Short mmCIF file of C-alpha atoms and ligand atoms in Angstrom, two decimals:
data_model
loop_
_atom_site.label_atom_id
_atom_site.label_comp_id
_atom_site.label_asym_id
_atom_site.label_seq_id
_atom_site.Cartn_x
_atom_site.Cartn_y
_atom_site.Cartn_z
CA GLU A 128 280.89 41.24 137.25
CA LYS A 129 278.10 42.86 139.21
CA GLY A 130 280.04 41.76 142.28
CA GLY A 131 277.03 40.01 143.82
CA TYR A 132 274.70 42.96 143.36
CA ASP A 133 271.48 42.68 141.33
CA HIS A 134 272.36 45.66 139.17
CA PHE A 135 275.39 47.68 138.17
CA MET A 136 273.71 50.75 139.56
CA LEU A 137 273.52 49.29 143.06
CA LYS A 138 277.11 48.07 142.82
CA GLU A 139 278.23 51.52 141.73
CA ILE A 140 276.32 53.18 144.57
CA PHE A 141 277.99 50.87 147.08
CA GLU A 142 281.41 51.33 145.50
CA GLN A 143 281.43 55.05 146.22
CA PRO A 144 283.56 54.98 149.40
CA GLU A 145 286.27 53.08 147.55
CA CYS A 146 285.93 55.20 144.39
CA LEU A 147 286.27 58.45 146.27
CA THR A 148 289.30 57.11 148.09
CA ASN A 149 290.82 56.38 144.68
CA CYS A 150 289.80 59.82 143.47
CA MET A 151 291.65 61.50 146.37
CA ARG A 152 294.65 59.17 146.35
CA GLY A 153 297.91 61.04 145.82
CA ARG A 154 295.96 64.28 145.79
CA ILE A 155 295.17 64.68 149.46
CA ASN A 156 298.11 64.28 151.76
CA VAL A 157 296.62 63.46 155.13
CA GLU A 158 299.74 63.98 157.22
CA ALA A 159 300.39 67.36 155.69
CA ASN A 160 296.67 68.11 155.40
CA HIS A 161 297.22 69.38 151.91
CA VAL A 162 295.56 69.10 148.49
CA THR A 163 297.71 68.90 145.36
CA LEU A 164 296.38 68.59 141.83
CA SER A 165 299.07 68.27 139.19
CA ALA A 166 297.08 70.46 136.80
CA LEU A 167 297.20 73.26 139.34
CA ILE A 168 300.95 72.97 139.61
CA ASP A 169 301.56 72.78 135.88
CA TYR A 170 299.13 75.56 134.94
CA ARG A 171 299.26 77.65 138.09
CA LEU A 172 299.57 81.00 136.34
CA GLN A 173 296.77 80.41 133.85
CA LEU A 174 294.47 79.38 136.67
CA LEU A 175 295.50 82.14 139.07
CA LYS A 176 294.82 84.83 136.51
CA ALA A 177 291.25 83.69 135.80
CA LYS A 178 288.82 86.57 136.19
CA ARG A 179 285.87 84.24 135.78
CA ILE A 180 285.19 80.52 135.65
CA VAL A 181 282.51 79.08 133.37
CA ILE A 182 281.45 75.49 133.91
CA VAL A 183 279.90 73.67 130.93
CA ALA A 184 278.25 70.25 131.21
CA CYS A 185 275.03 68.29 130.67
CA GLY A 186 272.69 66.32 132.95
CA THR A 187 274.16 64.98 136.15
CA SER A 188 277.54 66.54 135.33
CA TRP A 189 275.79 69.91 135.17
CA HIS A 190 274.41 69.29 138.66
CA ALA A 191 277.95 68.61 139.88
CA GLY A 192 278.85 71.93 138.23
CA LEU A 193 276.25 73.78 140.31
CA ILE A 194 277.92 72.48 143.46
CA GLY A 195 281.32 73.41 142.00
CA LYS A 196 280.12 76.97 141.50
CA GLN A 197 279.27 77.33 145.17
CA LEU A 198 282.61 75.86 146.23
CA ILE A 199 284.62 78.02 143.81
CA GLU A 200 282.83 81.23 144.68
CA SER A 201 282.98 80.64 148.38
CA PHE A 202 286.62 79.49 148.57
CA CYS A 203 288.28 81.25 145.61
CA ARG A 204 286.13 84.39 145.37
CA ILE A 205 286.08 84.07 141.57
CA PRO A 206 282.74 84.61 139.82
CA CYS A 207 281.58 81.31 138.41
CA GLU A 208 278.77 80.50 136.01
CA VAL A 209 277.31 77.12 135.17
CA GLU A 210 275.96 76.55 131.70
CA TYR A 211 274.21 73.75 129.90
CA ALA A 212 276.72 72.98 127.16
CA SER A 213 273.88 72.75 124.63
CA GLU A 214 272.71 76.29 125.39
CA PHE A 215 276.15 77.82 125.71
CA ARG A 216 277.35 76.58 122.33
CA TYR A 217 274.50 78.16 120.37
CA ARG A 218 274.25 81.45 122.24
CA ASN A 219 277.28 83.38 121.04
CA PRO A 220 278.35 83.66 124.70
CA VAL A 221 280.82 86.24 125.97
CA VAL A 222 284.06 84.36 126.52
CA THR A 223 287.53 85.91 126.65
CA SER A 224 291.10 84.92 127.41
CA ASP A 225 290.44 85.99 131.01
CA ASP A 226 288.12 83.00 131.43
CA VAL A 227 288.80 79.48 132.53
CA VAL A 228 286.20 77.04 131.21
CA ILE A 229 285.72 73.83 133.16
CA ALA A 230 284.10 71.04 131.16
CA ILE A 231 282.64 68.21 133.23
CA SER A 232 281.83 64.88 131.57
CA GLN A 233 281.80 61.30 132.80
CA SER A 234 282.03 59.74 129.35
CA GLY A 235 284.24 62.44 127.86
CA GLU A 236 282.24 62.02 124.66
CA THR A 237 279.17 64.23 125.09
CA ALA A 238 278.75 66.06 121.78
CA ASP A 239 277.40 69.33 123.21
CA THR A 240 280.10 69.56 125.86
CA LEU A 241 282.80 68.92 123.27
CA ALA A 242 281.36 71.61 120.99
CA ALA A 243 281.19 74.06 123.93
CA ILE A 244 284.89 73.46 124.58
CA GLN A 245 285.78 74.09 120.96
CA LEU A 246 283.86 77.35 120.96
CA ALA A 247 285.47 78.55 124.21
CA LYS A 248 288.89 77.61 122.91
CA GLU A 249 288.41 79.66 119.75
CA LYS A 250 287.55 82.62 121.93
CA GLY A 251 290.79 82.20 123.85
CA ALA A 252 289.65 80.66 127.14
CA PHE A 253 291.82 78.20 129.03
CA ILE A 254 290.07 74.80 129.17
CA TYR A 255 290.09 72.47 132.17
CA GLY A 256 288.45 69.04 131.94
CA ILE A 257 286.94 66.94 134.71
CA CYS A 258 286.30 63.52 133.17
CA ASN A 259 286.18 59.84 133.98
CA ALA A 260 286.87 57.96 130.74
CA ILE A 261 290.63 58.11 130.24
CA GLY A 262 291.80 59.25 126.82
CA SER A 263 288.26 60.08 125.64
CA SER A 264 287.56 63.04 123.32
CA ILE A 265 286.99 65.75 125.95
CA PRO A 266 290.24 65.26 127.90
CA ARG A 267 292.03 65.30 124.54
CA ALA A 268 290.43 68.62 123.62
CA THR A 269 291.25 70.40 126.92
CA ASP A 270 294.40 72.26 127.98
CA THR A 271 294.60 70.32 131.21
CA GLY A 272 292.34 68.71 133.76
CA THR A 273 291.78 66.14 136.45
CA TYR A 274 290.42 62.63 136.03
CA ILE A 275 287.94 61.55 138.64
CA HIS A 276 289.32 57.97 138.68
CA VAL A 277 286.15 56.24 139.86
CA GLY A 278 286.46 53.38 137.38
CA PRO A 279 284.10 52.51 134.52
CA GLU A 280 280.47 53.44 135.18
CA ILE A 281 278.14 50.91 133.54
CA GLY A 282 274.71 51.84 134.89
CA VAL A 283 273.18 54.48 132.63
CA ALA A 284 272.15 56.55 135.64
CA SER A 285 275.25 58.31 136.87
CA THR A 286 276.06 57.75 140.55
CA LYS A 287 279.72 57.32 141.44
CA ALA A 288 280.75 59.66 138.64
CA PHE A 289 278.66 62.41 140.24
CA THR A 290 280.30 62.06 143.66
CA GLY A 291 283.70 61.77 141.93
CA GLN A 292 283.06 65.01 140.04
CA VAL A 293 282.02 66.80 143.22
CA THR A 294 285.11 65.48 145.00
CA VAL A 295 287.39 66.78 142.25
CA LEU A 296 285.61 70.14 142.23
CA THR A 297 286.09 70.38 145.99
CA MET A 298 289.81 69.60 145.68
CA PHE A 299 290.09 72.08 142.80
CA ALA A 300 288.41 74.88 144.75
CA LEU A 301 290.53 74.18 147.83
CA ALA A 302 293.82 74.03 145.92
CA LEU A 303 293.08 77.16 143.90
CA ALA A 304 291.90 79.07 146.97
CA ASP A 305 295.07 78.05 148.77
CA ALA A 306 297.19 79.29 145.85
CA LYS A 307 295.27 82.56 145.71
CA GLY A 308 295.24 83.08 149.45
CA THR A 309 291.46 83.48 149.52
CA ILE A 310 290.78 80.82 152.11
CA ASN A 311 291.49 81.09 155.78
CA ARG A 312 294.06 78.51 156.95
CA ASP A 313 291.83 76.94 159.61
CA GLU A 314 288.93 76.63 157.22
CA TYR A 315 291.19 75.04 154.59
CA LEU A 316 292.55 72.48 157.05
CA LYS A 317 289.10 71.70 158.39
CA VAL A 318 287.65 71.04 154.93
CA VAL A 319 290.64 68.99 153.74
CA LYS A 320 290.49 66.83 156.83
CA GLU A 321 286.76 66.26 156.57
CA LEU A 322 286.88 65.61 152.82
CA ASN A 323 289.31 62.86 153.56
CA ARG A 324 286.77 61.33 155.95
CA VAL A 325 283.92 61.41 153.42
CA PRO A 326 284.40 57.79 152.24
CA GLU A 327 283.92 56.62 155.85
CA ILE A 328 280.88 58.86 156.25
CA ILE A 329 279.35 57.43 153.05
CA LYS A 330 279.89 53.89 154.39
CA GLU A 331 277.80 54.91 157.37
CA VAL A 332 275.06 56.35 155.13
CA LEU A 333 274.94 53.19 153.01
CA LYS A 334 273.72 51.38 156.11
CA SER A 335 270.38 53.07 155.53
CA ASN A 336 269.88 50.99 152.35
CA GLU A 337 267.28 48.65 153.84
CA LYS A 338 265.36 51.46 155.42
CA VAL A 339 265.29 53.29 152.10
CA ARG A 340 264.20 50.11 150.31
CA ASP A 341 261.29 49.68 152.72
CA LEU A 342 260.12 53.22 152.37
CA ALA A 343 260.52 53.13 148.58
CA ARG A 344 257.81 50.45 148.51
CA THR A 345 255.27 52.81 150.01
CA PHE A 346 255.91 55.47 147.38
CA THR A 347 255.79 53.55 144.12
CA TYR A 348 252.18 54.62 143.60
CA ALA A 349 253.16 58.27 143.14
CA HIS A 350 252.97 59.96 139.75
CA ASN A 351 254.90 63.03 140.84
CA PHE A 352 257.65 63.77 143.30
CA LEU A 353 259.06 67.08 144.44
CA TYR A 354 262.63 67.38 145.77
CA LEU A 355 263.61 70.42 147.81
CA GLY A 356 266.94 71.69 149.12
CA ARG A 357 268.74 74.97 149.68
CA GLY A 358 272.30 76.17 149.23
CA TYR A 359 274.62 73.24 148.68
CA SER A 360 271.62 70.91 148.87
CA TYR A 361 269.72 72.53 146.03
CA PRO A 362 271.73 70.80 143.27
CA VAL A 363 271.35 67.58 145.28
CA ALA A 364 267.57 68.00 145.03
CA LEU A 365 267.88 68.41 141.25
CA GLU A 366 270.05 65.33 141.04
CA GLY A 367 267.70 63.26 143.22
CA ALA A 368 264.79 64.20 140.95
CA LEU A 369 266.74 63.37 137.79
CA LYS A 370 267.70 59.93 139.14
CA LEU A 371 264.08 59.11 139.93
CA LYS A 372 262.82 60.32 136.52
CA GLU A 373 265.36 58.44 134.47
CA ILE A 374 265.01 55.02 136.01
CA SER A 375 261.53 54.83 137.52
CA TYR A 376 259.76 57.04 134.94
CA ILE A 377 258.03 58.95 137.72
CA HIS A 378 257.84 62.64 137.03
CA ALA A 379 259.98 64.50 139.55
CA GLU A 380 261.16 68.04 139.95
CA GLY A 381 263.91 69.52 142.04
CA TYR A 382 263.46 73.02 143.42
CA PRO A 383 265.25 75.39 145.74
CA ALA A 384 263.05 75.03 148.85
CA ALA A 385 262.24 78.73 149.09
CA GLU A 386 260.85 78.74 145.54
CA MET A 387 258.12 76.31 146.57
CA LYS A 388 255.78 79.12 147.52
CA HIS A 389 256.25 80.72 144.10
CA GLY A 390 254.43 77.95 142.27
CA PRO A 391 255.00 74.27 143.07
CA ILE A 392 253.12 74.51 146.37
CA ALA A 393 249.96 74.44 144.24
CA LEU A 394 250.76 70.81 143.36
CA ILE A 395 250.86 69.58 146.92
CA ASP A 396 248.17 67.18 148.09
CA SER A 397 248.07 63.81 149.83
CA ASP A 398 249.31 62.04 146.69
CA MET A 399 252.42 64.16 146.46
CA PRO A 400 255.59 62.91 148.11
CA VAL A 401 258.10 65.68 148.80
CA VAL A 402 261.70 64.78 149.52
CA VAL A 403 263.30 67.51 151.63
CA ILE A 404 266.96 67.83 152.48
CA ALA A 405 266.62 69.30 155.94
CA THR A 406 269.90 68.77 157.75
CA HIS A 407 271.26 71.05 160.47
CA ASN A 408 272.79 73.89 158.53
CA ALA A 409 272.36 77.60 158.10
CA MET A 410 268.97 77.18 156.43
CA TYR A 411 267.50 74.65 158.86
CA GLU A 412 264.76 76.83 160.34
CA LYS A 413 263.60 77.99 156.94
CA VAL A 414 263.46 74.47 155.53
CA LEU A 415 261.61 73.36 158.65
CA SER A 416 258.90 75.89 157.91
CA ASN A 417 258.67 74.60 154.33
CA ILE A 418 258.02 71.16 155.79
CA GLN A 419 255.26 72.58 157.98
CA GLU A 420 253.69 74.18 154.93
CA ILE A 421 253.76 70.87 153.05
CA LYS A 422 252.22 69.00 155.99
CA ALA A 423 249.51 71.65 156.33
CA ARG A 424 248.48 70.67 152.78
CA GLN A 425 248.56 66.92 153.49
CA GLY A 426 251.73 66.38 151.43
CA ARG A 427 253.85 63.35 152.31
CA VAL A 428 257.31 64.35 153.52
CA ILE A 429 260.42 62.22 153.25
CA ALA A 430 263.06 64.22 155.12
CA LEU A 431 266.81 63.83 155.14
CA VAL A 432 267.77 65.03 158.61
CA SER A 433 270.85 65.23 160.78
CA LYS A 434 271.27 62.36 163.20
CA GLY A 435 269.38 63.05 166.41
CA ASP A 436 266.97 65.60 164.94
CA ASN A 437 263.75 65.13 166.80
CA THR A 438 261.83 68.15 165.57
CA ILE A 439 261.45 67.12 161.94
CA SER A 440 261.16 63.45 162.89
CA ARG A 441 257.90 64.31 164.61
CA ILE A 442 256.31 65.98 161.59
CA ALA A 443 257.77 64.19 158.57
CA ASP A 444 256.20 60.94 157.33
CA GLU A 445 259.59 59.33 156.88
CA VAL A 446 263.06 60.38 157.93
CA ILE A 447 266.47 59.26 156.83
CA GLU A 448 269.24 60.26 159.21
CA LEU A 449 272.58 61.54 157.97
CA PRO A 450 275.79 61.85 159.95
CA ASP A 451 277.00 65.41 160.56
CA VAL A 452 279.34 66.78 157.95
CA LEU A 453 280.54 70.26 156.99
CA GLU A 454 277.89 72.03 154.95
CA CYS A 455 280.13 72.37 151.87
CA LEU A 456 280.62 68.59 151.82
CA GLU A 457 277.00 67.71 152.41
CA PRO A 458 276.20 67.02 148.74
CA LEU A 459 278.55 64.04 148.82
CA VAL A 460 276.61 62.56 151.70
CA ALA A 461 273.00 63.62 151.03
CA THR A 462 273.11 62.30 147.47
CA ILE A 463 273.54 58.70 148.60
CA PRO A 464 270.04 58.05 150.02
CA LEU A 465 268.52 59.76 146.98
CA GLN A 466 270.40 57.42 144.65
CA LEU A 467 269.14 54.50 146.73
CA LEU A 468 265.60 55.83 146.75
CA ALA A 469 265.50 56.12 142.95
CA TYR A 470 267.02 52.67 142.63
CA HIS A 471 264.56 50.93 144.95
CA VAL A 472 261.51 52.68 143.52
CA ALA A 473 262.57 51.60 140.02
CA VAL A 474 263.20 48.02 141.16
CA CYS A 475 259.79 47.90 142.89
CA LYS A 476 258.20 49.07 139.66
CA GLY A 477 260.03 46.33 137.74
CA LYS A 478 261.96 48.77 135.55
CA ASN A 479 265.26 48.10 133.82
CA VAL A 480 267.44 50.09 136.18
CA ASP A 481 270.74 49.73 134.37
CA GLN A 482 269.34 50.47 130.94
CA PRO A 483 266.37 52.76 131.16
CA ARG A 484 264.32 53.26 128.01
CA ASN A 485 265.36 55.98 125.58
CA LEU A 486 268.66 56.70 127.34
CA ALA A 487 272.23 56.03 126.28
CA LYS A 488 275.34 56.06 128.43
CA SER A 489 277.14 58.49 126.21
CA VAL A 490 275.31 61.08 124.20
CA THR A 491 277.51 61.53 121.14
CA VAL A 492 274.82 63.20 119.08
CA GLU A 493 273.17 66.51 119.91
C1 F6R B 187 272.12 61.05 134.35
C2 F6R B 187 273.06 60.92 133.28
C3 F6R B 187 273.13 61.98 132.23
C4 F6R B 187 274.59 62.40 132.02
C5 F6R B 187 274.72 63.38 130.84
C6 F6R B 187 276.13 63.87 130.68
O1 F6R B 187 272.20 60.00 135.24
O2 F6R B 187 273.80 59.99 133.24
O3 F6R B 187 272.36 63.09 132.58
O4 F6R B 187 275.07 62.96 133.19
O5 F6R B 187 274.29 62.75 129.66
O6 F6R B 187 277.02 62.83 130.43
P1 F6R B 187 278.56 62.98 130.56
O7 F6R B 187 278.88 63.26 131.98
O8 F6R B 187 279.14 61.68 130.09
O9 F6R B 187 278.98 64.15 129.68
#
């Protein structure tokens, strides 16, 4: 049932184009260039009146939430906070009936996320779930929500669920912004159209698998990795680092690139690989100078660049090219090589990729 792949994780990485197509099916109408989520039709008023959105989640789902925050704030102009469910539930947080709480969970069984929902519900918030496992505890505890429909995820390290969550968050932000009138028509159409093309773009990115496998071999010696990104790519850096930690047991940290000079730069030497998401976007020049700073300290740079970039290609040790995509959709694309990198490093190190030590697929205890 691994479909010819050596591990579930690799199968699930490669399944992503198909999974995201399933996730968008019936929700994005290509001819009309329109996004419809049934939850947004059924609960339109509750969602339109939200003064604030609070996202609660753990682990990879929390990373998806950080991307959701940027999408929601930029399209819907609603303040949005992202909380670790485990911190939120014990903090006596300020929650009112003006809030919509979005709970994100692949398994739908994470104890802390479930407890966060219960707390927010008692305080009168409207609860929206983004889950994968149909009929699990979290969707049953929410007022409404959207399933990501990516199919069962077997590998302990979350891959297709992450891109499914980000896809649903993108559709949610677009549909809500459209209902609120906070997004310009051309922008809306442009993003909807491109979102619909993401499965094809991911297919293209998956072609870099062998290249990533080859470069993974040269980095298995490392004891530490740093992952850097800015804006929409910052949560991708966190997610890349988490994937590497959980399956290869190499210590890795994700950082917003500009924070490097406030501490982590002290770690950089010739034994320190730094993965930098450095595609052509608003922050390109600034990220480029981060790369120069790393190289000046003999760090080893693995850069994710836009196709045809020949500036960074000349300074980075390794480059992985990504097709151009709208900046707000970049997480869906840039995540793929980082999933592959973690996978191949772990395989090279002979680790049990699908069932890493000490980890469980659903965390039903706190
Ligand atoms: C990482 C991973 C975990 C989960 C976290 C939340 O690859 O799988 O960090 O993302 O335990 O799980 P769910 O989404 O099921 O609530």
